[in-house]
PDB file of C-alpha atoms in Angstrom:
ATOM      1  CA  MET A 128       0.110  -7.498  -4.811  1.00  0.00           C
ATOM      2  CA  ASN A 129       3.547  -6.893  -3.436  1.00  0.00           C
ATOM      3  CA  SER A 130       4.996  -6.217  -0.012  1.00  0.00           C
ATOM      4  CA  ASP A 131       5.398  -2.496  -0.772  1.00  0.00           C
ATOM      5  CA  PHE A 132       1.607  -2.200  -0.457  1.00  0.00           C
ATOM      6  CA  THR A 133       1.481  -3.757   2.995  1.00  0.00           C
ATOM      7  CA  LEU A 134       4.612  -1.908   4.127  1.00  0.00           C
ATOM      8  CA  ALA A 135       3.117   1.394   2.952  1.00  0.00           C
ATOM      9  CA  ILE A 136      -0.076   0.750   4.922  1.00  0.00           C
ATOM     10  CA  HIS A 137       1.991  -0.294   7.945  1.00  0.00           C
ATOM     11  CA  SER A 138       4.172   2.829   7.680  1.00  0.00           C
ATOM     12  CA  LEU A 139       1.265   5.233   7.258  1.00  0.00           C
ATOM     13  CA  THR A 140      -0.628   3.644  10.138  1.00  0.00           C
ATOM     14  CA  PHE A 141       2.462   3.826  12.361  1.00  0.00           C
ATOM     15  CA  LEU A 142       3.022   7.479  11.429  1.00  0.00           C
ATOM     16  CA  ALA A 143      -0.655   8.321  11.881  1.00  0.00           C
ATOM     17  CA  LEU A 144      -0.477   7.035  15.445  1.00  0.00           C
ATOM     18  CA  GLN A 145       2.535   9.324  16.063  1.00  0.00           C
ATOM     19  CA  ARG A 146       0.923  12.495  14.658  1.00  0.00           C
ATOM     20  CA  ASP A 147       2.591  14.859  17.094  1.00  0.00           C
ATOM     21  CA  ARG A 148       6.177  13.802  16.407  1.00  0.00           C
ATOM     22  CA  MET A 149       8.594  12.607  13.762  1.00  0.00           C
ATOM     23  CA  SER A 150       9.285   8.895  13.480  1.00  0.00           C
ATOM     24  CA  THR A 151      12.471   7.355  12.144  1.00  0.00           C
ATOM     25  CA  SER A 152      12.699   4.687   9.484  1.00  0.00           C
ATOM     26  CA  ASP A 153      14.420   2.517  12.110  1.00  0.00           C
ATOM     27  CA  ALA A 154      11.374   2.729  14.409  1.00  0.00           C
ATOM     28  CA  ILE A 155       9.005   1.925  11.551  1.00  0.00           C
ATOM     29  CA  SER A 156      11.173  -0.947  10.309  1.00  0.00           C
ATOM     30  CA  GLU A 157      11.323  -2.397  13.815  1.00  0.00           C
ATOM     31  CA  SER A 158       7.531  -2.309  13.983  1.00  0.00           C
ATOM     32  CA  ALA A 159       7.178  -3.885  10.527  1.00  0.00           C
ATOM     33  CA  GLY A 160       9.914  -6.447  11.115  1.00  0.00           C
ATOM     34  CA  VAL A 161      11.860  -5.573   7.969  1.00  0.00           C
ATOM     35  CA  HIS A 162      15.209  -3.981   7.178  1.00  0.00           C
ATOM     36  CA  PRO A 163      15.242  -0.157   7.396  1.00  0.00           C
ATOM     37  CA  VAL A 164      16.338   0.068   3.748  1.00  0.00           C
ATOM     38  CA  ARG A 165      13.055  -1.580   2.675  1.00  0.00           C
ATOM     39  CA  ILE A 166      11.079   0.910   4.750  1.00  0.00           C
ATOM     40  CA  ARG A 167      13.075   3.861   3.401  1.00  0.00           C
ATOM     41  CA  LYS A 168      12.244   2.774  -0.159  1.00  0.00           C
ATOM     42  CA  VAL A 169       8.531   2.739   0.674  1.00  0.00           C
ATOM     43  CA  LEU A 170       8.748   6.004   2.637  1.00  0.00           C
ATOM     44  CA  SER A 171      10.438   7.644  -0.342  1.00  0.00           C
ATOM     45  CA  LEU A 172       7.510   6.602  -2.534  1.00  0.00           C
ATOM     46  CA  LEU A 173       4.986   7.880   0.014  1.00  0.00           C
ATOM     47  CA  LYS A 174       6.848  11.185   0.270  1.00  0.00           C
ATOM     48  CA  LYS A 175       7.005  11.549  -3.508  1.00  0.00           C
ATOM     49  CA  HIS A 176       3.212  11.230  -3.650  1.00  0.00           C
ATOM     50  CA  GLY A 177       2.591  13.692  -0.800  1.00  0.00           C
ATOM     51  CA  PHE A 178       1.385  11.306   1.902  1.00  0.00           C
ATOM     52  CA  ILE A 179       4.230  12.133   4.279  1.00  0.00           C
ATOM     53  CA  LYS A 180       6.929  14.736   4.846  1.00  0.00           C
ATOM     54  CA  SER A 181      10.448  14.225   6.091  1.00  0.00           C
ATOM     55  CA  LYS A 182      13.103  16.178   7.928  1.00  0.00           C
ATOM     56  CA  GLU A 183      16.768  15.237   7.858  1.00  0.00           C
ATOM     57  CA  GLY A 184      19.229  15.476  10.708  1.00  0.00           C
ATOM     58  CA  THR A 185      18.875  15.433  14.479  1.00  0.00           C
ATOM     59  CA  GLY A 186      15.248  15.148  15.516  1.00  0.00           C
ATOM     60  CA  GLY A 187      14.335  14.317  11.946  1.00  0.00           C
ATOM     61  CA  GLY A 188      12.262  11.558  10.517  1.00  0.00           C
ATOM     62  CA  PHE A 189       8.902  11.199   8.843  1.00  0.00           C
ATOM     63  CA  ILE A 190       5.452  12.522   9.631  1.00  0.00           C
ATOM     64  CA  PHE A 191       1.979  11.867   8.198  1.00  0.00           C
ATOM     65  CA  THR A 192       0.706  15.021   6.482  1.00  0.00           C
ATOM     66  CA  LEU A 193      -2.859  14.323   5.357  1.00  0.00           C
ATOM     67  CA  ASP A 194      -6.203  13.862   7.035  1.00  0.00           C
ATOM     68  CA  LEU A 195      -6.558  10.201   8.012  1.00  0.00           C
ATOM     69  CA  SER A 196      -9.908   9.968   6.241  1.00  0.00           C
ATOM     70  CA  GLU A 197      -8.495  11.319   2.964  1.00  0.00           C
ATOM     71  CA  VAL A 198      -6.160   8.407   2.253  1.00  0.00           C
ATOM     72  CA  ASN A 199      -7.780   5.153   1.188  1.00  0.00           C
ATOM     73  CA  LEU A 200      -6.100   1.833   0.494  1.00  0.00           C
ATOM     74  CA  TRP A 201      -6.748   2.144  -3.247  1.00  0.00           C
ATOM     75  CA  ASP A 202      -4.610   5.316  -3.273  1.00  0.00           C
ATOM     76  CA  ILE A 203      -1.792   3.315  -1.713  1.00  0.00           C
ATOM     77  CA  TYR A 204      -2.315   0.286  -3.957  1.00  0.00           C
ATOM     78  CA  ARG A 205      -2.118   2.450  -7.092  1.00  0.00           C
ATOM     79  CA  ILE A 206       1.337   3.825  -6.199  1.00  0.00           C
ATOM     80  CA  THR A 207       2.779   0.536  -4.917  1.00  0.00           C
ATOM     81  CA  SER A 208       1.120  -2.306  -6.800  1.00  0.00           C
ATOM     82  CA  GLU A 209      -1.019  -1.211  -9.748  1.00  0.00           C
ATOM     83  CA  GLY A 210      -0.833  -3.879 -12.425  1.00  0.00           C
ATOM     84  CA  ALA A 211       0.420  -6.485  -9.958  1.00  0.00           C
ATOM     85  CA  LEU A 212      -2.570  -8.699 -10.694  1.00  0.00           C
ATOM     86  CA  GLN A 213      -1.722  -8.759 -14.386  1.00  0.00           C
ATOM     87  CA  PRO A 214      -0.981 -12.364 -15.311  1.00  0.00           C
ATOM     88  CA  LYS A 215       2.520 -13.275 -16.370  1.00  0.00           C
ATOM     89  CA  CYS A 216       2.037 -15.308 -19.528  1.00  0.00           C
ATOM     90  CA  PRO A 217       4.872 -17.042 -21.366  1.00  0.00           C
ATOM     91  CA  ASP A 218       5.302 -16.520 -25.095  1.00  0.00           C
ATOM     92  CA  SER A 219       2.746 -18.962 -26.414  1.00  0.00           C
ATOM     93  CA  ASN A 220       2.301 -20.704 -29.708  1.00  0.00           C
ATOM     94  CA  LYS A 221       0.706 -18.084 -31.957  1.00  0.00           C
ATOM     95  CA  ASN A 222      -0.492 -20.843 -34.337  1.00  0.00           C
ATOM     96  CA  CYS A 223      -2.734 -22.295 -31.618  1.00  0.00           C
ATOM     97  CA  ILE A 224      -6.112 -20.699 -30.855  1.00  0.00           C
ATOM     98  CA  VAL A 225      -5.412 -20.910 -27.117  1.00  0.00           C
ATOM     99  CA  GLY A 226      -1.799 -19.771 -27.292  1.00  0.00           C
ATOM    100  CA  ALA A 227      -2.624 -16.905 -29.649  1.00  0.00           C
ATOM    101  CA  ASN A 228      -5.355 -15.480 -27.404  1.00  0.00           C
ATOM    102  CA  MET A 229      -4.713 -16.479 -23.804  1.00  0.00           C
ATOM    103  CA  LYS A 230      -2.643 -13.420 -22.837  1.00  0.00           C
ATOM    104  CA  ARG A 231      -5.327 -10.953 -24.009  1.00  0.00           C
ATOM    105  CA  VAL A 232      -8.141 -12.977 -22.429  1.00  0.00           C
ATOM    106  CA  LEU A 233      -6.420 -13.236 -19.050  1.00  0.00           C
ATOM    107  CA  PHE A 234      -5.375  -9.588 -19.154  1.00  0.00           C
ATOM    108  CA  THR A 235      -9.018  -8.557 -19.625  1.00  0.00           C
ATOM    109  CA  ILE A 236     -10.167 -10.810 -16.770  1.00  0.00           C
ATOM    110  CA  PHE A 237      -7.489  -9.639 -14.349  1.00  0.00           C
ATOM    111  CA  LEU A 238      -7.943  -5.990 -15.304  1.00  0.00           C
ATOM    112  CA  GLY A 239     -11.581  -6.402 -14.250  1.00  0.00           C
ATOM    113  CA  ALA A 240     -10.473  -8.079 -11.028  1.00  0.00           C
ATOM    114  CA  GLU A 241      -8.169  -5.165 -10.248  1.00  0.00           C
ATOM    115  CA  GLU A 242     -11.022  -2.710 -10.879  1.00  0.00           C
ATOM    116  CA  HIS A 243     -13.210  -4.640  -8.405  1.00  0.00           C
ATOM    117  CA  LEU A 244     -10.339  -4.722  -5.915  1.00  0.00           C
ATOM    118  CA  GLY A 245     -10.024  -0.950  -6.301  1.00  0.00           C
ATOM    119  CA  GLU A 246     -13.693  -0.414  -5.533  1.00  0.00           C
ATOM    120  CA  PHE A 247     -13.312  -2.556  -2.408  1.00  0.00           C
ATOM    121  CA  LEU A 248     -10.088  -0.881  -1.220  1.00  0.00           C
ATOM    122  CA  LYS A 249     -11.648   2.585  -1.606  1.00  0.00           C
ATOM    123  CA  ASN A 250     -13.905   1.652   1.317  1.00  0.00           C
ATOM    124  CA  TYR A 251     -10.967   1.584   3.748  1.00  0.00           C
ATOM    125  CA  THR A 252      -9.081   4.682   4.823  1.00  0.00           C
ATOM    126  CA  ILE A 253      -6.042   4.927   7.089  1.00  0.00           C
ATOM    127  CA  LYS A 254      -8.441   6.087   9.805  1.00  0.00           C
ATOM    128  CA  GLU A 255     -10.391   2.836   9.448  1.00  0.00           C
ATOM    129  CA  VAL A 256      -7.174   0.798   9.475  1.00  0.00           C
ATOM    130  CA  ILE A 257      -6.243   2.507  12.748  1.00  0.00           C
ATOM    131  CA  ASP A 258      -9.708   1.786  14.140  1.00  0.00           C
ATOM    132  CA  LEU A 259      -9.330  -1.887  13.176  1.00  0.00           C
ATOM    133  CA  VAL A 260      -5.842  -2.060  14.729  1.00  0.00           C
ATOM    134  CA  ASN A 261      -7.205  -0.569  17.956  1.00  0.00           C
ATOM    135  CA  GLN A 262     -10.157  -2.960  17.858  1.00  0.00           C
ATOM    136  CA  GLU A 263      -7.797  -5.925  17.452  1.00  0.00           C
ATOM    137  CA  GLN A 264      -5.628  -4.633  20.284  1.00  0.00           C
ATOM    138  CA  ASN A 265      -8.623  -4.288  22.579  1.00  0.00           C
ATOM    139  CA  SER A 266      -9.994  -7.737  21.727  1.00  0.00           C
ATOM    140  CA  SER A 267      -6.604  -9.394  22.260  1.00  0.00           C
ATOM    141  CA  CYS A 268      -6.421  -7.878  25.751  1.00  0.00           C
ATOM    142  CA  ASP A 269      -9.715  -9.438  26.850  1.00  0.00           C
TER     143      ASP A 269
END
């Protein structure tokens, strides 16, 4: 899994909490604690896949376009990180039973792991992420 996944969730959650107005990449990057260029890269990906819209110029920025319950974390994972769990195997000795087969064996195992991860991530939507953020906020204020 890479940071694009977490930055995409962060960005969508931030935008979802600002539903009535545009938000700038600078505001989102300040919230996420990363450089605006990193956020713009992720926002571009989210826009390309129809999660957000943008407006250039004065008063411009980004806005969440979908129903909060329509977007689950697996949707986001697939556009930012799919295949990230695939093991990186060096070129092994093809004359050795282990070296000749390890890449295929590990690929099969990790492909299954990614499928299980997908089933788990489908259970969480942006709406639920917002609910969890609010729950954390409320419990930290006690």
